[in-house]
């Protein structure tokens, strides 16, 4: 598409944007009396009015009904989590009973590994990506040690080639084939948090299964950002946090997917608690655990309703907006941001390097920019002038133009502030 670096052009794109009304549903921080340009929805999404309303509802029910709220609130608490199955399964491409919400992301990945990482002396290796998100690295190392293996032998990282920023798909497939019958599990971030690279989850899942391994995905940067078909891709399990693209609030609940093919497998070990027990018999307080057939069978505790409330509001909003519309805008606004970056780079001769893949099918809502010339002072200038980005060592800012609440005019304004910043620092 043809783009122009003018306010009029950016506004014309906003006028054509079918999602533009959602912007007013969100609270924006202000800097110098103006709404910020918010590029960190990949780290903590903004609060929506609906999220606040849903939390208020729970607080009111608790005040008015106390313990009776479990059964007599408008949205009763005892099966509150079941409200997610419909809309959330559409968002991640699952069957409703393959989805559950509980705990937080790293905790859920640990619980999934209890079921899906069962190393034997012949088959004990885990493939993950080089420089995975630190929590994932610590988690995997601790699981390997817990089973009595050595992380240096058991964990196989897929590396970037010398001088390249992204991991090549063919290198992932080659590594899976090479580890072959020693491979117990593939566990990779579906969208890389640092570069924004999107992996071909369908092909990688198939390749893992071809050598007899389980395949799970950390979808922290994928849920609510990219088109997922977890069921059709035969993914064994996946988990994601809800506070990034899905705007559920700081540290909030995680979503979890377990493929239907595992629901009736009694041989699969898991850590149990009363909320995973047969729903009809949960309150009979019997001694023997009889898991719910479905992802809910991995639940442990009764759920933190106050944290589910803002997530439910968000899930309903995403289902209403529709992933197809969100993805169409995401592609357009990300391309527009890329165009603006190149234009400003030409004007001020600054030498940015976008390390996110330029191929739209290998990226989503994030551009990571290596600031060769500038650095931390430019990041600080942007923050002081109402552009919220984030800084990653050694010299990278990450920009996520979230389709639900960022506008094309934001991208234009960002370009102008960026240009002023660079000129003022030269
Ligand atoms: C954000 C993120 C996490 C965070 O984990 P929590 O358990 O929610 O603190 C984990 N993994 C990846 C890949 C992330 O991007």
CSV table of C-alpha atoms and ligand atoms in Angstrom, one decimal:
chain,number,residue,atom,x,y,z
A,1,UNK,CA,0.0,0.0,0.0
A,2,UNK,CA,1.1,3.6,-0.7
A,3,UNK,CA,1.7,5.6,2.5
A,4,UNK,CA,2.4,9.3,3.2
A,5,UNK,CA,4.1,10.8,6.1
A,6,UNK,CA,1.5,13.5,6.7
A,7,UNK,CA,-1.1,14.2,9.4
A,8,UNK,CA,-3.8,14.3,6.7
A,9,UNK,CA,-2.9,10.9,5.4
A,10,UNK,CA,-2.7,9.4,8.9
A,11,UNK,CA,-6.1,10.8,9.7
A,12,UNK,CA,-7.6,9.4,6.5
A,13,UNK,CA,-6.5,6.0,7.6
A,14,UNK,CA,-8.1,6.5,11.1
A,15,UNK,CA,-11.4,7.5,9.4
A,16,UNK,CA,-11.4,4.2,7.5
A,17,UNK,CA,-10.6,2.2,10.6
A,18,UNK,CA,-13.5,0.1,11.7
A,19,UNK,CA,-12.0,-0.4,15.1
A,20,UNK,CA,-11.3,3.3,15.8
A,21,UNK,CA,-14.1,3.6,18.4
A,22,UNK,CA,-12.4,1.2,20.8
A,23,UNK,CA,-9.7,3.8,21.5
A,24,UNK,CA,-12.2,5.7,23.7
A,25,UNK,CA,-12.9,2.6,25.8
A,26,UNK,CA,-9.4,2.8,27.2
A,27,UNK,CA,-7.7,5.0,29.9
A,28,UNK,CA,-4.5,6.5,28.7
A,29,UNK,CA,-1.8,8.0,31.0
A,30,UNK,CA,-1.0,11.6,30.3
A,31,UNK,CA,2.3,13.5,29.9
A,32,UNK,CA,2.3,17.3,29.7
A,33,UNK,CA,-1.5,17.2,29.7
A,34,UNK,CA,-1.7,15.0,26.6
A,35,UNK,CA,-2.6,11.4,26.1
A,36,UNK,CA,0.5,9.4,25.6
A,37,UNK,CA,1.4,7.5,22.5
A,38,UNK,CA,1.4,4.0,24.0
A,39,UNK,CA,3.7,1.5,22.4
A,40,UNK,CA,4.0,-0.9,25.4
A,41,UNK,CA,0.8,-2.9,25.0
A,42,UNK,CA,3.1,-5.9,24.5
A,43,UNK,CA,4.2,-5.5,28.1
A,44,UNK,CA,1.2,-4.2,30.0
A,45,UNK,CA,-2.0,-3.4,28.0
A,46,UNK,CA,-4.1,-0.3,28.9
A,47,UNK,CA,-7.1,-0.5,31.3
A,48,UNK,CA,-10.5,-0.5,29.6
A,49,UNK,CA,-13.6,1.0,31.0
A,50,UNK,CA,-15.3,-2.4,30.8
A,51,UNK,CA,-12.5,-4.0,32.8
A,52,UNK,CA,-13.1,-1.5,35.6
A,53,UNK,CA,-16.8,-2.1,35.4
A,54,UNK,CA,-16.4,-5.9,35.7
A,55,UNK,CA,-14.2,-5.5,38.7
A,56,UNK,CA,-16.7,-3.2,40.3
A,57,UNK,CA,-19.4,-5.7,39.8
A,58,UNK,CA,-17.5,-8.4,41.7
A,59,UNK,CA,-16.7,-5.9,44.5
A,60,UNK,CA,-20.4,-5.0,44.7
A,61,UNK,CA,-21.5,-8.7,44.7
A,62,UNK,CA,-19.1,-9.5,47.4
A,63,UNK,CA,-20.4,-6.5,49.5
A,64,UNK,CA,-24.1,-7.4,49.0
A,65,UNK,CA,-24.0,-11.2,48.9
A,66,UNK,CA,-20.8,-12.3,50.7
A,67,UNK,CA,-20.5,-16.1,50.5
A,68,UNK,CA,-23.8,-16.4,48.6
A,69,UNK,CA,-22.0,-14.7,45.7
A,70,UNK,CA,-20.5,-18.1,44.9
A,71,UNK,CA,-23.9,-19.2,43.6
A,72,UNK,CA,-26.2,-16.2,43.5
A,73,UNK,CA,-24.1,-13.4,42.0
A,74,UNK,CA,-25.2,-12.4,38.4
A,75,UNK,CA,-22.1,-14.1,37.3
A,76,UNK,CA,-21.7,-16.8,40.0
A,77,UNK,CA,-18.1,-17.2,41.2
A,78,UNK,CA,-18.0,-21.0,41.4
A,79,UNK,CA,-18.1,-21.5,37.6
A,80,UNK,CA,-17.0,-17.9,36.6
A,81,UNK,CA,-14.0,-19.3,34.7
A,82,UNK,CA,-16.4,-21.2,32.4
A,83,UNK,CA,-17.4,-17.9,30.8
A,84,UNK,CA,-14.0,-17.8,29.1
A,85,UNK,CA,-14.3,-21.0,27.2
A,86,UNK,CA,-16.5,-19.7,24.4
A,87,UNK,CA,-14.8,-16.3,23.5
A,88,UNK,CA,-11.3,-17.3,24.5
A,89,UNK,CA,-11.3,-20.5,22.4
A,90,UNK,CA,-12.2,-18.4,19.4
A,91,UNK,CA,-9.3,-16.1,20.0
A,92,UNK,CA,-6.7,-18.9,20.2
A,93,UNK,CA,-8.3,-21.4,17.8
A,94,UNK,CA,-9.3,-24.1,20.2
A,95,UNK,CA,-12.4,-26.1,21.2
A,96,UNK,CA,-14.1,-24.6,24.3
A,97,UNK,CA,-13.1,-27.5,26.6
A,98,UNK,CA,-9.4,-27.2,25.6
A,99,UNK,CA,-9.2,-23.8,27.3
A,100,UNK,CA,-8.9,-22.9,30.9
A,101,UNK,CA,-7.8,-19.8,32.9
A,102,UNK,CA,-5.9,-20.1,36.2
A,103,UNK,CA,-2.7,-19.1,38.0
A,104,UNK,CA,0.0,-17.1,36.1
A,105,UNK,CA,2.0,-17.9,33.1
A,106,UNK,CA,5.2,-19.4,34.4
A,107,UNK,CA,3.2,-21.4,37.0
A,108,UNK,CA,1.0,-22.8,34.3
A,109,UNK,CA,4.0,-23.8,32.1
A,110,UNK,CA,5.4,-25.6,35.2
A,111,UNK,CA,2.1,-27.4,35.6
A,112,UNK,CA,2.0,-28.3,31.9
A,113,UNK,CA,5.6,-29.7,32.2
A,114,UNK,CA,4.5,-31.9,35.0
A,115,UNK,CA,2.2,-33.6,32.5
A,116,UNK,CA,4.3,-33.2,29.3
A,117,UNK,CA,7.9,-33.4,30.3
A,118,UNK,CA,8.4,-37.0,31.5
A,119,UNK,CA,12.1,-37.6,30.7
A,120,UNK,CA,13.7,-41.0,30.4
A,121,UNK,CA,17.4,-41.7,30.0
A,122,UNK,CA,16.8,-42.2,26.3
A,123,UNK,CA,14.5,-39.3,25.7
A,124,UNK,CA,15.1,-36.3,28.0
A,125,UNK,CA,16.0,-33.3,25.8
A,126,UNK,CA,14.1,-30.1,25.5
A,127,UNK,CA,14.4,-27.7,22.5
A,128,UNK,CA,13.9,-24.0,23.1
A,129,UNK,CA,15.0,-20.9,21.4
A,130,UNK,CA,18.3,-19.1,22.2
A,131,UNK,CA,17.8,-16.2,24.6
A,132,UNK,CA,14.3,-17.3,25.5
A,133,UNK,CA,12.5,-15.0,28.0
A,134,UNK,CA,14.4,-15.4,31.2
A,135,UNK,CA,11.5,-16.8,33.2
A,136,UNK,CA,11.2,-19.6,30.6
A,137,UNK,CA,14.9,-20.3,30.8
A,138,UNK,CA,14.8,-20.6,34.6
A,139,UNK,CA,11.6,-22.7,34.5
A,140,UNK,CA,13.1,-25.2,32.0
A,141,UNK,CA,16.4,-25.4,33.9
A,142,UNK,CA,14.6,-26.1,37.1
A,143,UNK,CA,12.4,-28.8,35.6
A,144,UNK,CA,15.4,-30.5,34.1
A,145,UNK,CA,17.2,-30.5,37.5
A,146,UNK,CA,14.0,-31.6,39.3
A,147,UNK,CA,14.1,-34.8,37.2
A,148,UNK,CA,17.8,-35.3,37.9
A,149,UNK,CA,19.2,-34.3,34.5
A,150,UNK,CA,21.9,-31.8,33.6
A,151,UNK,CA,20.6,-28.6,32.0
A,152,UNK,CA,23.7,-28.3,29.9
A,153,UNK,CA,23.0,-31.7,28.3
A,154,UNK,CA,19.2,-31.7,28.3
A,155,UNK,CA,18.5,-28.2,27.0
A,156,UNK,CA,19.2,-27.6,23.3
A,157,UNK,CA,18.9,-24.0,22.2
A,158,UNK,CA,18.2,-23.1,18.6
A,159,UNK,CA,20.7,-20.4,17.7
A,160,UNK,CA,20.7,-17.4,15.4
A,161,UNK,CA,23.3,-17.6,12.7
A,162,UNK,CA,26.3,-15.3,13.0
A,163,UNK,CA,25.3,-11.7,12.2
A,164,UNK,CA,21.5,-12.4,12.1
A,165,UNK,CA,18.9,-11.2,14.4
A,166,UNK,CA,16.2,-13.8,13.8
A,167,UNK,CA,16.1,-17.6,14.0
A,168,UNK,CA,15.7,-19.4,10.7
A,169,UNK,CA,12.8,-21.7,10.3
A,170,UNK,CA,14.9,-24.3,8.6
A,171,UNK,CA,17.3,-24.3,11.5
A,172,UNK,CA,14.4,-25.1,13.9
A,173,UNK,CA,13.3,-28.0,11.8
A,174,UNK,CA,16.9,-29.2,11.4
A,175,UNK,CA,17.6,-29.1,15.1
A,176,UNK,CA,14.4,-31.1,15.9
A,177,UNK,CA,15.4,-33.8,13.3
A,178,UNK,CA,19.0,-33.8,14.7
A,179,UNK,CA,17.9,-34.4,18.3
A,180,UNK,CA,15.4,-36.9,17.0
A,181,UNK,CA,14.6,-39.7,19.4
A,182,UNK,CA,16.3,-38.0,22.3
A,183,UNK,CA,13.8,-35.2,22.1
A,184,UNK,CA,11.2,-35.2,24.9
A,185,UNK,CA,9.7,-31.7,24.4
A,186,UNK,CA,9.8,-28.6,22.2
A,187,UNK,CA,8.9,-25.5,24.1
A,188,UNK,CA,9.3,-22.2,22.3
A,189,UNK,CA,7.8,-18.7,22.6
A,190,UNK,CA,5.4,-18.5,19.6
A,191,UNK,CA,6.3,-14.8,19.1
A,192,UNK,CA,9.8,-13.8,20.3
A,193,UNK,CA,9.5,-11.1,22.9
A,194,UNK,CA,12.7,-9.3,21.9
A,195,UNK,CA,12.6,-9.3,18.1
A,196,UNK,CA,8.8,-9.8,17.5
A,197,UNK,CA,9.6,-12.8,15.2
A,198,UNK,CA,6.6,-15.1,14.7
A,199,UNK,CA,7.4,-18.8,14.4
A,200,UNK,CA,5.6,-21.2,12.1
A,201,UNK,CA,3.9,-23.1,14.9
A,202,UNK,CA,2.0,-25.5,12.7
A,203,UNK,CA,5.2,-26.8,10.9
A,204,UNK,CA,7.3,-26.9,14.1
A,205,UNK,CA,4.5,-28.8,16.0
A,206,UNK,CA,4.3,-31.3,13.2
A,207,UNK,CA,8.1,-31.7,13.1
A,208,UNK,CA,8.2,-32.3,16.9
A,209,UNK,CA,5.5,-34.9,16.7
A,210,UNK,CA,7.3,-36.6,13.8
A,211,UNK,CA,10.2,-37.5,16.1
A,212,UNK,CA,7.9,-38.5,18.9
A,213,UNK,CA,8.2,-35.4,21.1
A,214,UNK,CA,5.5,-33.3,22.8
A,215,UNK,CA,5.2,-29.7,21.6
A,216,UNK,CA,4.1,-26.8,23.8
A,217,UNK,CA,4.1,-23.0,23.2
A,218,UNK,CA,4.6,-20.0,25.4
A,219,UNK,CA,2.1,-17.6,23.9
A,220,UNK,CA,2.8,-14.5,26.0
A,221,UNK,CA,3.3,-12.4,23.0
A,222,UNK,CA,1.0,-14.3,20.7
A,223,UNK,CA,-2.4,-14.4,22.5
A,224,UNK,CA,-4.6,-11.6,21.2
A,225,UNK,CA,-1.9,-10.6,18.7
A,226,UNK,CA,-1.8,-13.3,16.0
A,227,UNK,CA,-4.1,-15.9,14.4
A,228,UNK,CA,-3.7,-19.1,16.3
A,229,UNK,CA,-5.2,-22.5,15.4
A,230,UNK,CA,-4.0,-24.5,18.4
A,231,UNK,CA,-6.5,-27.3,17.9
A,232,UNK,CA,-5.9,-27.8,14.2
A,233,UNK,CA,-2.1,-27.6,14.6
A,234,UNK,CA,-2.3,-30.4,17.2
A,235,UNK,CA,-0.4,-28.4,19.7
A,236,UNK,CA,-0.1,-30.5,22.9
A,237,UNK,CA,-0.3,-27.6,25.3
A,238,UNK,CA,0.1,-23.8,25.5
A,239,UNK,CA,-0.1,-21.0,28.1
A,240,UNK,CA,-0.1,-17.3,27.9
A,241,UNK,CA,-0.4,-14.3,30.2
A,242,UNK,CA,-3.3,-12.0,29.8
A,243,UNK,CA,-1.8,-8.6,30.8
A,244,UNK,CA,0.1,-8.0,27.6
A,245,UNK,CA,-2.0,-7.7,24.4
A,246,UNK,CA,-5.1,-8.8,26.3
A,247,UNK,CA,-5.2,-5.9,28.7
A,248,UNK,CA,-6.3,-7.8,31.8
A,249,UNK,CA,-4.1,-5.8,34.3
A,250,UNK,CA,-0.8,-6.2,36.1
A,251,UNK,CA,0.2,-9.8,36.9
A,252,UNK,CA,-3.2,-11.1,36.0
A,253,UNK,CA,-4.4,-14.6,35.3
A,254,UNK,CA,-3.0,-16.9,32.6
A,255,UNK,CA,-4.8,-18.8,29.9
A,256,UNK,CA,-4.0,-22.4,29.3
A,257,UNK,CA,-4.7,-24.9,26.5
A,258,UNK,CA,-4.5,-28.6,26.6
A,259,UNK,CA,-5.4,-30.5,23.4
A,260,UNK,CA,-8.4,-32.7,23.4
A,261,UNK,CA,-6.3,-35.7,22.5
A,262,UNK,CA,-4.9,-35.6,26.1
A,263,UNK,CA,-8.2,-35.2,28.0
A,264,UNK,CA,-9.0,-38.8,28.6
A,265,UNK,CA,-5.5,-40.1,29.1
A,266,UNK,CA,-5.4,-41.4,32.7
A,267,UNK,CA,-1.7,-42.1,32.3
A,268,UNK,CA,-0.8,-38.5,32.1
A,269,UNK,CA,0.3,-37.3,35.6
A,270,UNK,CA,-0.7,-33.9,36.9
A,271,UNK,CA,-0.8,-31.9,40.1
A,272,UNK,CA,-4.3,-31.9,41.4
A,273,UNK,CA,-6.6,-29.8,43.5
A,274,UNK,CA,-10.3,-29.6,44.2
A,275,UNK,CA,-11.1,-27.2,41.4
A,276,UNK,CA,-10.0,-29.8,38.8
A,277,UNK,CA,-12.3,-32.4,40.3
A,278,UNK,CA,-15.5,-33.6,38.6
A,279,UNK,CA,-17.7,-30.5,38.7
A,280,UNK,CA,-20.9,-32.4,39.7
A,281,UNK,CA,-19.2,-34.0,42.7
A,282,UNK,CA,-16.8,-31.2,43.8
A,283,UNK,CA,-18.7,-30.3,46.9
A,284,UNK,CA,-19.2,-33.8,48.1
A,285,UNK,CA,-15.7,-33.7,49.4
A,286,UNK,CA,-14.8,-37.2,48.4
A,287,UNK,CA,-11.3,-38.6,48.9
A,288,UNK,CA,-10.5,-39.8,45.3
A,289,UNK,CA,-9.6,-37.3,42.6
A,290,UNK,CA,-11.7,-37.6,39.4
A,291,UNK,CA,-10.5,-34.9,37.0
A,292,UNK,CA,-12.8,-32.9,34.8
A,293,UNK,CA,-12.4,-34.1,31.2
A,294,UNK,CA,-10.9,-31.1,29.6
A,295,UNK,CA,-8.4,-28.3,30.3
A,296,UNK,CA,-10.4,-27.5,33.5
A,297,UNK,CA,-9.1,-30.8,34.9
A,298,UNK,CA,-5.7,-29.1,35.4
A,299,UNK,CA,-7.2,-26.5,37.7
A,300,UNK,CA,-6.0,-26.7,41.3
A,301,UNK,CA,-7.5,-23.9,43.5
A,302,UNK,CA,-10.8,-22.0,43.5
A,303,UNK,CA,-10.2,-19.0,41.3
A,304,UNK,CA,-9.3,-15.4,42.1
A,305,UNK,CA,-12.4,-13.9,40.7
A,306,UNK,CA,-11.2,-10.3,41.1
A,307,UNK,CA,-8.4,-11.1,38.6
A,308,UNK,CA,-10.6,-13.0,36.2
A,309,UNK,CA,-13.1,-10.1,36.0
A,310,UNK,CA,-11.0,-7.6,34.0
A,311,UNK,CA,-9.7,-10.5,31.8
A,312,UNK,CA,-13.3,-11.6,31.1
A,313,UNK,CA,-14.1,-8.0,30.0
A,314,UNK,CA,-11.2,-8.1,27.7
A,315,UNK,CA,-11.9,-11.5,26.2
A,316,UNK,CA,-15.4,-10.4,25.4
A,317,UNK,CA,-14.1,-7.3,23.8
A,318,UNK,CA,-11.6,-9.2,21.6
A,319,UNK,CA,-14.3,-11.7,20.6
A,320,UNK,CA,-16.6,-8.8,19.7
A,321,UNK,CA,-13.9,-6.9,17.7
A,322,UNK,CA,-12.8,-10.2,16.1
A,323,UNK,CA,-9.3,-11.4,15.5
A,324,UNK,CA,-9.6,-11.0,11.7
A,325,UNK,CA,-10.4,-7.3,12.0
A,326,UNK,CA,-7.7,-6.8,14.7
A,327,UNK,CA,-5.1,-8.6,12.5
A,328,UNK,CA,-6.0,-6.6,9.4
A,329,UNK,CA,-5.5,-3.3,11.3
A,330,UNK,CA,-2.4,-4.7,13.0
A,331,UNK,CA,-0.8,-5.4,9.6
A,332,UNK,CA,-1.6,-2.0,8.3
A,333,UNK,CA,-0.6,0.1,11.3
A,334,UNK,CA,2.6,-1.9,11.8
A,335,UNK,CA,3.5,-1.3,8.1
A,336,UNK,CA,2.7,2.3,8.5
A,337,UNK,CA,4.9,2.6,11.5
A,338,UNK,CA,7.7,0.8,9.6
A,339,UNK,CA,7.2,3.3,6.8
A,340,UNK,CA,7.4,6.3,9.2
A,341,UNK,CA,10.6,4.9,10.8
A,342,UNK,CA,12.2,4.7,7.3
A,343,UNK,CA,11.1,8.2,6.4
A,344,UNK,CA,12.5,9.8,9.5
A,345,UNK,CA,15.7,7.8,9.2
A,346,UNK,CA,16.1,9.2,5.7
A,347,UNK,CA,15.4,12.8,6.9
A,348,UNK,CA,17.8,12.8,9.8
A,349,UNK,CA,20.2,10.1,8.6
A,350,UNK,CA,20.1,8.3,11.9
A,351,UNK,CA,20.8,4.7,11.0
A,352,UNK,CA,18.1,2.8,12.8
A,353,UNK,CA,17.9,-0.9,12.2
A,354,UNK,CA,14.6,-2.7,12.5
A,355,UNK,CA,15.6,-6.1,13.7
A,356,UNK,CA,12.0,-7.5,13.4
A,357,UNK,CA,11.5,-9.5,10.2
A,358,UNK,CA,10.3,-7.3,7.3
A,359,UNK,CA,8.2,-10.2,6.0
A,360,UNK,CA,4.7,-9.5,7.3
A,361,UNK,CA,4.0,-13.2,7.8
A,362,UNK,CA,7.0,-13.5,10.2
A,363,UNK,CA,6.0,-10.6,12.4
A,364,UNK,CA,3.0,-9.3,14.1
A,365,UNK,CA,2.4,-6.1,16.2
A,366,UNK,CA,5.9,-5.3,17.2
A,367,UNK,CA,8.9,-3.5,15.6
A,368,UNK,CA,12.1,-3.7,17.6
A,369,UNK,CA,14.5,-1.0,16.6
A,370,UNK,CA,18.2,-1.1,17.1
A,371,UNK,CA,19.3,2.5,17.7
A,372,UNK,CA,22.9,2.4,16.4
A,373,UNK,CA,23.6,6.1,16.6
A,374,UNK,CA,21.5,7.2,19.6
A,375,UNK,CA,20.7,5.1,22.6
A,376,UNK,CA,19.4,5.6,26.0
A,377,UNK,CA,19.2,9.4,25.7
A,378,UNK,CA,16.7,9.1,22.8
A,379,UNK,CA,14.6,6.7,24.7
A,380,UNK,CA,14.5,9.2,27.7
A,381,UNK,CA,13.6,12.0,25.3
A,382,UNK,CA,10.7,10.0,23.9
A,383,UNK,CA,9.4,9.2,27.4
A,384,UNK,CA,9.6,12.8,28.4
A,385,UNK,CA,7.6,13.8,25.3
A,386,UNK,CA,4.8,11.4,25.8
A,387,UNK,CA,5.9,8.4,23.8
A,388,UNK,CA,6.0,5.2,26.0
A,389,UNK,CA,8.3,2.6,24.6
A,390,UNK,CA,10.5,0.1,26.3
A,391,UNK,CA,14.2,-0.2,26.4
A,392,UNK,CA,16.1,-3.5,26.1
A,393,UNK,CA,19.8,-3.9,26.4
A,394,UNK,CA,22.0,-3.3,24.5
A,395,UNK,CA,20.4,-0.6,22.5
A,396,UNK,CA,16.9,-1.6,21.4
A,397,UNK,CA,13.5,0.0,21.8
A,398,UNK,CA,10.4,-2.1,21.2
A,399,UNK,CA,7.3,-0.5,19.6
A,400,UNK,CA,3.9,-2.2,19.6
A,401,UNK,CA,1.2,-0.3,17.8
A,402,UNK,CA,-1.6,-2.2,19.4
A,403,UNK,CA,-4.6,-2.2,16.9
A,404,UNK,CA,-7.3,-1.9,19.6
A,405,UNK,CA,-6.2,1.5,20.9
A,406,UNK,CA,-3.4,3.0,18.8
A,407,UNK,CA,-4.2,5.3,15.9
A,408,UNK,CA,-2.5,6.0,12.7
A,409,UNK,CA,-2.2,9.7,13.7
A,410,UNK,CA,-0.2,8.4,16.8
A,411,UNK,CA,2.3,6.9,14.3
A,412,UNK,CA,2.6,10.2,12.5
A,413,UNK,CA,3.0,12.1,15.8
A,414,UNK,CA,5.6,9.6,17.0
A,415,UNK,CA,7.6,10.2,13.8
A,416,UNK,CA,7.7,14.0,14.4
A,417,UNK,CA,8.7,13.6,18.1
A,418,UNK,CA,11.4,11.1,17.1
A,419,UNK,CA,12.8,13.5,14.5
A,420,UNK,CA,12.9,16.3,17.0
A,421,UNK,CA,14.5,14.1,19.6
A,422,UNK,CA,17.3,13.0,17.2
A,423,UNK,CA,17.9,16.6,16.0
A,424,UNK,CA,18.1,17.9,19.6
A,425,UNK,CA,20.6,15.2,20.6
A,426,UNK,CA,22.9,15.7,17.6
B,1,LIG,C1,5.9,-11.8,29.8
B,1,LIG,C2,6.4,-13.2,29.6
B,1,LIG,C3,6.4,-14.1,30.7
B,1,LIG,C4,6.0,-13.6,32.1
B,1,LIG,O1,5.7,-14.7,32.9
B,1,LIG,P1,4.8,-14.5,34.2
B,1,LIG,O2,4.8,-15.8,34.8
B,1,LIG,O3,3.5,-13.9,33.8
B,1,LIG,O4,5.5,-13.5,35.1
B,1,LIG,C5,6.9,-15.4,30.5
B,1,LIG,N1,7.3,-15.8,29.3
B,1,LIG,C6,7.3,-14.9,28.2
B,1,LIG,C7,7.8,-15.4,26.9
B,1,LIG,C8,6.9,-13.6,28.4
B,1,LIG,O5,6.9,-12.8,27.3
